[in-house]
Amino acid sequence: MTPTPEDLLTRASVDDEVLALRPDYRALLVVVDGIVPAAGDSGSEALLVAAEEHARELLGRSPVEELAHVAAWREAYRAFGAKPQRTRNSLEALTRRAPKGLPRVNRLTDVYNAVSVLHQLPLGGEDLDRYAGPPRLVRATGAEPFDTTADGETVVEHPEAGEVVWADDAGVTCRRWNWRQARRTQLHEGTTTALFILDALGPMDDDALTAAADDLVGHLAEGAQIRSWRRLLGAGGGLSAGS
């Protein structure tokens, strides 16, 4: 049975072994219900253009790997044995791509990709109706299933032992903290209820993290009667209901 937003957020957790790697880590989980599936529009296009220009400005002043939050995430990846040059966190991957053009997928995906680049934080989106139990950030045993694609075919892989992963009761939903999402829970054309995970390390304070969530929810509220809930993990945050 699909968990309610309140139940899912109440039972969401970050394992102590993950916080031991990065005590400064915080995850702001945001559930948005009432999303109206739609193609990209003038609003989402303007947001993508603004994100692309912001990335050009940032990279005109500094190499991507020296941007404060990107650099912190590279250190976090090294802490559990990943090689950030080979498996880039989602923020770095989008920021590198942005100057030449971000992908245009649909309004929902375009908005959250743009917010990620504009606010310079990893931001993942998942379809809540496809979740099996609450999200948990853990260090993998290596036995958990992860469904992905290889050469156009659906395959099941497994994370490396000790890898930091998001998982639910059915398996891994995102590998290497914020590197690659599973196909099972990914956003799709018909998504109406989404879980967003906004990741922050030391260079980003809680006010900036909250501002990113506010921006995301604000853009998704345009032309839709949404409800939202959020919870901050890793710093004693509680559950709160939004609009």
Coordinates of C-alpha atoms in Angstrom, one line a residue:
M1 CA 0.0 0.0 0.0
T2 CA 1.3 3.5 -0.9
P3 CA 2.3 5.3 2.3
T4 CA 0.6 8.7 3.0
P5 CA 2.9 11.7 2.8
E6 CA 2.8 12.2 6.6
D7 CA 3.6 8.5 7.3
L8 CA 6.4 8.4 4.7
L9 CA 8.1 11.5 6.1
T10 CA 7.7 10.5 9.7
R11 CA 9.4 7.2 9.1
A12 CA 12.1 8.5 6.8
S13 CA 15.6 8.2 8.2
V14 CA 19.3 8.8 7.8
D15 CA 21.5 6.1 9.3
D16 CA 24.0 7.0 11.9
E17 CA 26.8 5.4 9.8
V18 CA 26.1 7.9 7.0
L19 CA 26.1 10.8 9.5
A20 CA 29.4 9.5 10.8
L21 CA 30.9 10.1 7.3
R22 CA 29.5 13.7 7.1
P23 CA 28.1 15.1 10.3
D24 CA 27.2 18.3 8.4
Y25 CA 24.8 16.4 6.1
R26 CA 21.1 17.4 6.0
A27 CA 18.3 16.1 3.7
L28 CA 15.2 18.2 3.3
L29 CA 12.4 15.9 2.1
V30 CA 9.5 17.5 0.3
V31 CA 6.3 15.7 -0.8
V32 CA 4.1 17.5 -3.3
D33 CA 0.6 16.2 -4.1
G34 CA -1.7 17.5 -6.8
I35 CA 0.9 18.0 -9.6
V36 CA -0.7 18.4 -13.0
P37 CA 1.3 16.4 -15.6
A38 CA 2.2 18.7 -18.5
A39 CA 4.7 19.4 -21.2
G40 CA 7.2 22.2 -20.7
D41 CA 5.8 25.7 -20.9
S42 CA 7.0 29.2 -21.0
G43 CA 7.5 29.3 -17.3
S44 CA 9.6 26.2 -17.1
E45 CA 11.5 27.3 -20.2
A46 CA 12.3 30.6 -18.6
L47 CA 13.5 28.8 -15.5
L48 CA 15.8 26.6 -17.5
V49 CA 17.2 29.5 -19.4
A50 CA 17.9 31.3 -16.0
A51 CA 19.6 28.2 -14.7
E52 CA 21.8 27.9 -17.8
E53 CA 22.9 31.5 -17.5
H54 CA 23.6 31.1 -13.8
A55 CA 25.8 28.1 -14.5
R56 CA 27.7 30.1 -17.2
E57 CA 28.4 32.8 -14.7
L58 CA 29.6 30.4 -12.0
L59 CA 31.8 28.5 -14.4
G60 CA 33.2 31.8 -15.8
R61 CA 34.6 32.5 -12.4
S62 CA 35.6 29.0 -11.2
P63 CA 36.1 25.4 -12.4
V64 CA 33.1 23.3 -11.6
E65 CA 35.1 21.1 -9.2
E66 CA 36.0 24.2 -7.1
L67 CA 32.5 25.4 -6.6
A68 CA 31.9 25.1 -2.9
H69 CA 29.0 22.7 -2.7
V70 CA 30.3 20.6 -5.6
A71 CA 33.7 20.3 -3.9
A72 CA 32.0 19.2 -0.6
W73 CA 30.1 16.5 -2.4
R74 CA 33.3 15.3 -4.1
E75 CA 34.8 14.9 -0.6
A76 CA 31.6 13.1 0.6
Y77 CA 31.9 10.6 -2.3
R78 CA 35.5 9.9 -1.5
A79 CA 34.5 9.2 2.1
F80 CA 32.7 6.0 1.1
G81 CA 35.1 5.0 -1.6
A82 CA 33.5 6.4 -4.8
K83 CA 35.6 8.2 -7.4
P84 CA 33.9 11.6 -8.1
Q85 CA 35.7 11.9 -11.4
R86 CA 33.9 8.8 -12.7
T87 CA 30.5 9.0 -10.9
R88 CA 29.6 12.7 -10.5
N89 CA 27.0 13.8 -8.1
S90 CA 23.8 15.1 -9.7
L91 CA 24.6 18.8 -9.0
E92 CA 28.0 18.6 -10.7
A93 CA 26.6 16.7 -13.6
L94 CA 23.8 19.2 -14.2
T95 CA 26.1 22.2 -13.7
R96 CA 28.6 20.9 -16.2
R97 CA 25.8 20.3 -18.7
A98 CA 23.9 23.6 -18.2
P99 CA 26.1 26.0 -20.2
K100 CA 25.4 24.0 -23.4
G101 CA 21.8 23.4 -22.5
L102 CA 19.8 21.5 -19.9
P103 CA 17.5 18.7 -21.1
R104 CA 13.9 19.5 -21.8
V105 CA 11.7 16.6 -20.5
N106 CA 8.4 17.8 -19.1
R107 CA 7.4 20.6 -16.8
L108 CA 7.9 18.7 -13.6
T109 CA 11.4 17.4 -14.4
D110 CA 12.4 20.7 -16.0
V111 CA 11.5 22.7 -12.9
Y112 CA 13.4 20.5 -10.5
N113 CA 16.5 20.4 -12.7
A114 CA 16.5 24.2 -13.0
V115 CA 16.0 24.6 -9.2
S116 CA 19.0 22.3 -8.6
V117 CA 21.3 24.4 -10.7
L118 CA 20.0 27.8 -9.6
H119 CA 20.3 26.9 -5.9
Q120 CA 23.4 24.7 -6.4
L121 CA 22.3 21.6 -4.5
P122 CA 21.7 18.0 -5.5
L123 CA 17.9 17.5 -5.9
G124 CA 16.3 14.2 -6.7
G125 CA 12.6 13.6 -7.7
E126 CA 10.7 10.3 -7.1
D127 CA 7.2 9.1 -7.8
L128 CA 5.6 8.5 -4.4
D129 CA 3.0 6.1 -5.7
R130 CA 5.8 3.7 -6.6
Y131 CA 7.4 3.7 -3.2
A132 CA 7.4 0.6 -0.9
G133 CA 7.8 1.9 2.6
P134 CA 9.7 5.0 3.7
P135 CA 13.0 6.3 2.3
R136 CA 16.1 5.5 4.2
L137 CA 19.7 6.7 3.6
V138 CA 22.0 3.9 4.5
R139 CA 25.3 2.3 3.8
A140 CA 24.5 -0.7 1.6
T141 CA 25.3 -4.3 2.3
G142 CA 25.7 -5.0 -1.4
A143 CA 22.8 -7.4 -1.6
E144 CA 20.1 -4.7 -2.3
P145 CA 18.5 -4.8 -5.8
F146 CA 18.8 -1.7 -8.0
D147 CA 16.9 -1.6 -11.3
T148 CA 18.5 0.4 -14.1
T149 CA 19.2 0.1 -17.8
A150 CA 22.2 -1.1 -19.8
D151 CA 22.4 -1.1 -23.6
G152 CA 18.7 -0.3 -23.7
E153 CA 17.7 -3.3 -21.5
T154 CA 16.3 -3.3 -18.0
V155 CA 18.8 -4.9 -15.6
V156 CA 19.1 -5.4 -11.9
E157 CA 22.4 -4.4 -10.3
H158 CA 23.7 -4.2 -6.7
P159 CA 25.5 -1.4 -4.9
E160 CA 29.0 -1.9 -3.5
A161 CA 29.2 -2.8 0.1
G162 CA 29.5 0.4 2.2
E163 CA 28.1 2.6 -0.6
V164 CA 25.7 5.3 0.5
V165 CA 22.3 4.7 -1.0
W166 CA 18.7 5.7 -0.6
A167 CA 16.4 2.7 -0.3
D168 CA 12.9 1.6 0.5
D169 CA 11.5 -1.8 1.4
A170 CA 11.8 -3.0 -2.2
G171 CA 15.4 -2.0 -2.9
V172 CA 17.7 0.9 -3.8
T173 CA 16.0 4.0 -5.1
C174 CA 19.2 6.0 -5.7
R175 CA 22.8 4.9 -5.7
R176 CA 25.9 6.8 -4.4
W177 CA 23.9 9.2 -2.4
N178 CA 22.6 11.3 -5.3
W179 CA 24.2 9.8 -8.5
R180 CA 21.7 7.6 -10.3
Q181 CA 18.0 6.9 -9.6
A182 CA 16.3 3.6 -10.0
R183 CA 13.8 3.2 -12.8
R184 CA 11.1 1.8 -10.5
T185 CA 10.5 5.1 -8.6
Q186 CA 11.6 7.7 -11.1
L187 CA 9.3 10.5 -12.1
H188 CA 7.2 9.9 -15.3
E189 CA 4.7 11.6 -17.6
G190 CA 1.8 10.8 -15.3
T191 CA 3.3 11.6 -11.9
T192 CA 0.9 13.5 -9.6
T193 CA 2.6 13.0 -6.2
A194 CA 6.3 13.4 -5.9
L195 CA 9.0 13.1 -3.3
F196 CA 11.9 15.5 -3.6
I197 CA 15.2 15.0 -1.8
L198 CA 17.3 18.2 -1.4
D199 CA 20.8 17.4 -0.2
A200 CA 23.0 19.8 1.7
L201 CA 26.5 19.8 3.2
G202 CA 28.4 22.4 5.2
P203 CA 28.7 25.1 2.5
M204 CA 24.9 25.4 2.3
D205 CA 23.1 26.6 5.5
D206 CA 19.6 25.7 6.5
D207 CA 18.2 29.0 5.3
A208 CA 19.5 28.4 1.8
L209 CA 18.2 24.9 1.8
T210 CA 14.8 26.1 2.8
A211 CA 14.9 28.8 0.1
A212 CA 15.5 26.1 -2.5
A213 CA 12.5 24.1 -1.3
D214 CA 10.3 27.2 -1.3
D215 CA 11.3 27.9 -4.8
L216 CA 10.6 24.4 -6.0
V217 CA 7.2 24.3 -4.4
G218 CA 6.4 27.8 -5.6
H219 CA 7.0 26.9 -9.2
L220 CA 5.1 23.6 -9.0
A221 CA 2.1 25.5 -7.5
E222 CA 1.8 27.6 -10.6
G223 CA -1.5 26.5 -12.3
A224 CA -2.1 23.7 -9.8
Q225 CA -3.9 23.2 -6.5
I226 CA -1.0 21.4 -4.7
R227 CA -0.4 20.3 -1.1
S228 CA 3.1 19.9 0.3
W229 CA 4.8 18.5 3.3
R230 CA 8.4 18.6 4.3
R231 CA 10.8 17.2 6.9
L232 CA 14.5 18.0 7.6
L233 CA 16.6 15.0 8.4
G234 CA 20.1 15.1 9.9
A235 CA 19.6 18.1 12.2
G236 CA 16.6 17.2 14.3
G237 CA 14.0 18.7 11.9
G238 CA 10.3 17.9 12.3
L239 CA 7.4 17.4 9.9
S240 CA 5.5 20.4 8.6
A241 CA 2.6 20.7 6.2
G242 CA 2.6 23.4 3.5
S243 CA -0.1 24.7 1.2

